[in-house]
Coordinates of C-alpha atoms in Angstrom, one line a residue:
X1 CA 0.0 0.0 0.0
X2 CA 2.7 2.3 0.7
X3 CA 4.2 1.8 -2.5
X4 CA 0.8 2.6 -4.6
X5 CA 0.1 5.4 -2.4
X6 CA 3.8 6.9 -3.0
X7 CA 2.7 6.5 -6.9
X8 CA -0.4 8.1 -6.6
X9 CA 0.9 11.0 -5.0
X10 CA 4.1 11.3 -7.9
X11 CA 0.9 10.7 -10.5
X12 CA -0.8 13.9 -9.3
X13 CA 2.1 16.0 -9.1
X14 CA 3.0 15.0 -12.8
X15 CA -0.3 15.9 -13.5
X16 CA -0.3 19.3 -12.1
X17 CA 2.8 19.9 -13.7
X18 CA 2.2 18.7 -17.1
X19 CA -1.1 21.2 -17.0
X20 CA 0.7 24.0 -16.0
X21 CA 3.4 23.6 -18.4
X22 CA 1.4 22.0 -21.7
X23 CA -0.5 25.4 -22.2
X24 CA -0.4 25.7 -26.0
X25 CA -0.6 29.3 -26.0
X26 CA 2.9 29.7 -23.8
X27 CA 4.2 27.2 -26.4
X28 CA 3.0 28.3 -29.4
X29 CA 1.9 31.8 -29.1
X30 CA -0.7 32.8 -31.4
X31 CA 0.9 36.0 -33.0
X32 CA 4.6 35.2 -32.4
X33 CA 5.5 34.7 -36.4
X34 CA 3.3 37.4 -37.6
X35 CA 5.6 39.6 -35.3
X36 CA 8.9 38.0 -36.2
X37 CA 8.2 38.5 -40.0
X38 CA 7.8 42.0 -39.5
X39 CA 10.8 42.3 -37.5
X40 CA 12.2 40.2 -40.5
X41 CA 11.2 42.7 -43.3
X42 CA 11.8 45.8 -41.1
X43 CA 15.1 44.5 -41.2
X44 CA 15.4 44.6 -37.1
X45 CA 15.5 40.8 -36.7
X46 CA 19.4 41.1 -35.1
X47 CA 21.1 38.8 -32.9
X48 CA 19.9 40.8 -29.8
X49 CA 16.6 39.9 -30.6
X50 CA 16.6 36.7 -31.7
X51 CA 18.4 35.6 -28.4
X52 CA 15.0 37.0 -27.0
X53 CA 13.2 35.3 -29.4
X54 CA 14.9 31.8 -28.6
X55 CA 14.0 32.5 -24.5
X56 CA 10.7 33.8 -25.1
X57 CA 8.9 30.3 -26.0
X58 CA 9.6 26.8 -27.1
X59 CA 8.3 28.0 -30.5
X60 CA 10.7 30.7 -30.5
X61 CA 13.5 28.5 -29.9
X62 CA 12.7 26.8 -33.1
X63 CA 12.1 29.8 -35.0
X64 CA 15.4 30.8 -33.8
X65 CA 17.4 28.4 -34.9
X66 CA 16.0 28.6 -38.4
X67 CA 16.6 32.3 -38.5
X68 CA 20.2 31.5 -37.6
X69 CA 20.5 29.2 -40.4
X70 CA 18.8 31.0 -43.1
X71 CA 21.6 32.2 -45.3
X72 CA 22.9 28.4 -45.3
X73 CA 19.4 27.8 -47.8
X74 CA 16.9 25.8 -47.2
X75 CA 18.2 22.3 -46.3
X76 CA 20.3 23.8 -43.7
X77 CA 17.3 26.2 -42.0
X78 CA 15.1 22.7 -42.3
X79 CA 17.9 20.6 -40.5
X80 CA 18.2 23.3 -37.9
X81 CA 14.6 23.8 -37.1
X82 CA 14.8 20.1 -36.7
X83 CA 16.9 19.4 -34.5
X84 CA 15.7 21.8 -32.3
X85 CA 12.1 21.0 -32.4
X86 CA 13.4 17.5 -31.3
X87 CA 14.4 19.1 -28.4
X88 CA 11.1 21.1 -27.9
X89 CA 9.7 17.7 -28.3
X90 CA 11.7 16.0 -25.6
X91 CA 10.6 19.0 -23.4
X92 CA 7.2 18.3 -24.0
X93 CA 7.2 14.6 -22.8
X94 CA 8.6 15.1 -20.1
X95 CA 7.7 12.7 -16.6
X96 CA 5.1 11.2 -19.7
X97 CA 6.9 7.7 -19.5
X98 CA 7.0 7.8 -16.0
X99 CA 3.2 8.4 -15.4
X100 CA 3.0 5.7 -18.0
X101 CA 4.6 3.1 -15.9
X102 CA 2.9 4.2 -12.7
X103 CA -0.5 3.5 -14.6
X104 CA 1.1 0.4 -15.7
X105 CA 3.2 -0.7 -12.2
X106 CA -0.2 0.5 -9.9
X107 CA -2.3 -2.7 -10.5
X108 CA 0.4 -5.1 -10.8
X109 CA 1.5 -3.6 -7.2
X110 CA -2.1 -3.7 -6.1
X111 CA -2.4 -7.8 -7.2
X112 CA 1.0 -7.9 -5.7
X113 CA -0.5 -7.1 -1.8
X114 CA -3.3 -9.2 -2.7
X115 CA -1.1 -12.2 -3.7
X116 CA 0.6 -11.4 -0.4
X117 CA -2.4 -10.9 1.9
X118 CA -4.3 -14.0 0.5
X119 CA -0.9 -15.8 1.8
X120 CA -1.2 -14.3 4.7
X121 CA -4.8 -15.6 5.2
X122 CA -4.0 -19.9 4.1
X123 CA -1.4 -19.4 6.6
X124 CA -3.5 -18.2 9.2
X125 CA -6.0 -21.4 7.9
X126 CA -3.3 -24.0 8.3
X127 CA -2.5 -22.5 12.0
X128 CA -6.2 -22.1 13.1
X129 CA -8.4 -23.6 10.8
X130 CA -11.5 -22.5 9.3
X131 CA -13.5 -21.9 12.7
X132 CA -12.7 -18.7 12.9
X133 CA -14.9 -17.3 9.9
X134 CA -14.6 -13.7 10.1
X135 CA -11.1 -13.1 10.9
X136 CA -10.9 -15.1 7.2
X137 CA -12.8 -12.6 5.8
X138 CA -11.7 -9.4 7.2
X139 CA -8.0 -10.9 5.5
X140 CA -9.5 -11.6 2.3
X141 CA -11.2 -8.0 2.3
X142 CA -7.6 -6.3 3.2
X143 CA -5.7 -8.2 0.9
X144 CA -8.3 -7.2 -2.0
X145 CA -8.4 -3.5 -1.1
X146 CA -4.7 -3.1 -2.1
X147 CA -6.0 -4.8 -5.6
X148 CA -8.3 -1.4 -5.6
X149 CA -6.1 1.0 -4.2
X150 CA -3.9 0.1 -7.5
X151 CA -6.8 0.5 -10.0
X152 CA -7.4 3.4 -8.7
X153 CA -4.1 4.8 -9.1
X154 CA -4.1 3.2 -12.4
X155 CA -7.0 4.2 -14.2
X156 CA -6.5 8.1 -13.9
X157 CA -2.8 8.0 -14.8
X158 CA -3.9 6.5 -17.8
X159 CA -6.2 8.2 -18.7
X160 CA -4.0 11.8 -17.9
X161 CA -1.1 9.8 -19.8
X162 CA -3.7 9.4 -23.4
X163 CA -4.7 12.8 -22.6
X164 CA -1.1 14.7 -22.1
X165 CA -0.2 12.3 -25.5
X166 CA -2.6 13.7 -27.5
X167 CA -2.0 17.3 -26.1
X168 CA 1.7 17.1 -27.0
X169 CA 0.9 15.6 -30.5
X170 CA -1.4 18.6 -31.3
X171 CA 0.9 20.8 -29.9
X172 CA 3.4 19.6 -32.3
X173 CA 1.2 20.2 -35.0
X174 CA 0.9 23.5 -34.3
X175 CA 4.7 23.8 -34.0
X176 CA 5.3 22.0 -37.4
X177 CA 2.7 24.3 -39.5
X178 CA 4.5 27.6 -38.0
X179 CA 8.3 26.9 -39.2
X180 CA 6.8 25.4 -42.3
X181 CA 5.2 29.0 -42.8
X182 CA 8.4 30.5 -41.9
X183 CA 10.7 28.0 -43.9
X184 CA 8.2 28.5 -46.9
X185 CA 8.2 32.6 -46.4
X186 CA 11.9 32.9 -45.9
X187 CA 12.6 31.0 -49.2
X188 CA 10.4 31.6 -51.9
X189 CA 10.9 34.4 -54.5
X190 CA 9.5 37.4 -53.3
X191 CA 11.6 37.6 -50.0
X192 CA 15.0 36.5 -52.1
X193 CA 14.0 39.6 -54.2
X194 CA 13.6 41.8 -51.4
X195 CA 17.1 40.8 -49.4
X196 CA 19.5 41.2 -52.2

């Protein structure tokens, strides 16, 4: 029991965490390229402000390592971007694998004191025998409550797990379709025509 109550206390705080911190719009803010392009074709983008550009968000860490990269062309910017998303990425799971194995550990725990209790009670049979009725019972109901305690753990920090998953993965999404627009901008005809 101590064990699954140690998990579901580490569950919730990964949980507060991971809801603090997965809030798309401090990831990807919503007007954050719209301001960099300005600052692109204003021709005020320097490396003063894209260092602040790299701190201000995981989005503008990406966009900050393509900006660094975009004289190399286009490959270059791409690999760059990539890289650091993977980063961002790594960021973003965060403690996900280890609410994964509490929601996986938590029931096998749970059977675990059941296993151990129901020993507990044949042992007690082969010393007393059956006579003794509800003492056998009151064992058989402790040993199963641990089998509870761990599906209860379980069941939320799976659920939180799928949940923070699919968060990340649109999240990603959204990080994906705003370098592309930058990548795309940066490197078509237009903007080559207007830096040289």
């Amino acid at each position: 029991m101590l064990l699954i109550l140690f998990s579901s206390v580490l569950a919730v705080a990964i949980c507060i965490e991971r809801l603090y911190t997965l809030n798309p719009k401090k990831i990807v803010p919503p007007h954050l390229l719209a301001t960099v392009w300005k600052q692109l074709k204003a021709g005020e983008l320097n490396a003063a402000k894209i260092k602040a550009l790299k701190e201000s968000s995981p989005l503008g860490c990406i966009l900050a390592a393509g900006l660094s990269n975009a004289r190399h062309g286009r490959e270059v910017m791409k690999e760059s971007i990539e890289e650091a998303a993977s980063h961002v990425v790594h960021d973003l799971e965060r403690y996900l694998n280890t609410l994964g194995t509490i929601a996986a550990i938590a029931p096998l725990l749970g059977l675990l004191g059941t296993v151990v209790g129901m020993i507990k009670v044949f042992a007690e049979i082969m010393a007393q025998g059956t006579g003794n009725a509800s003492a056998l019972a009151g064992g058989i109901s402790e040993a199963l409550i641990t089998t509870a305690a761990g599906l209860c753990v379980a069941i939320p920090a799976l659920v939180m797990h799928r949940y923070f998953s699919g968060r990340i993965d649109g999240i990603v999404v959204g990080l994906e379709q705003e370098t592309i627009k930058l990548v795309n901008a940066l490197h078509d005809s237009e903007f080559q025509d207007v830096r040289s």
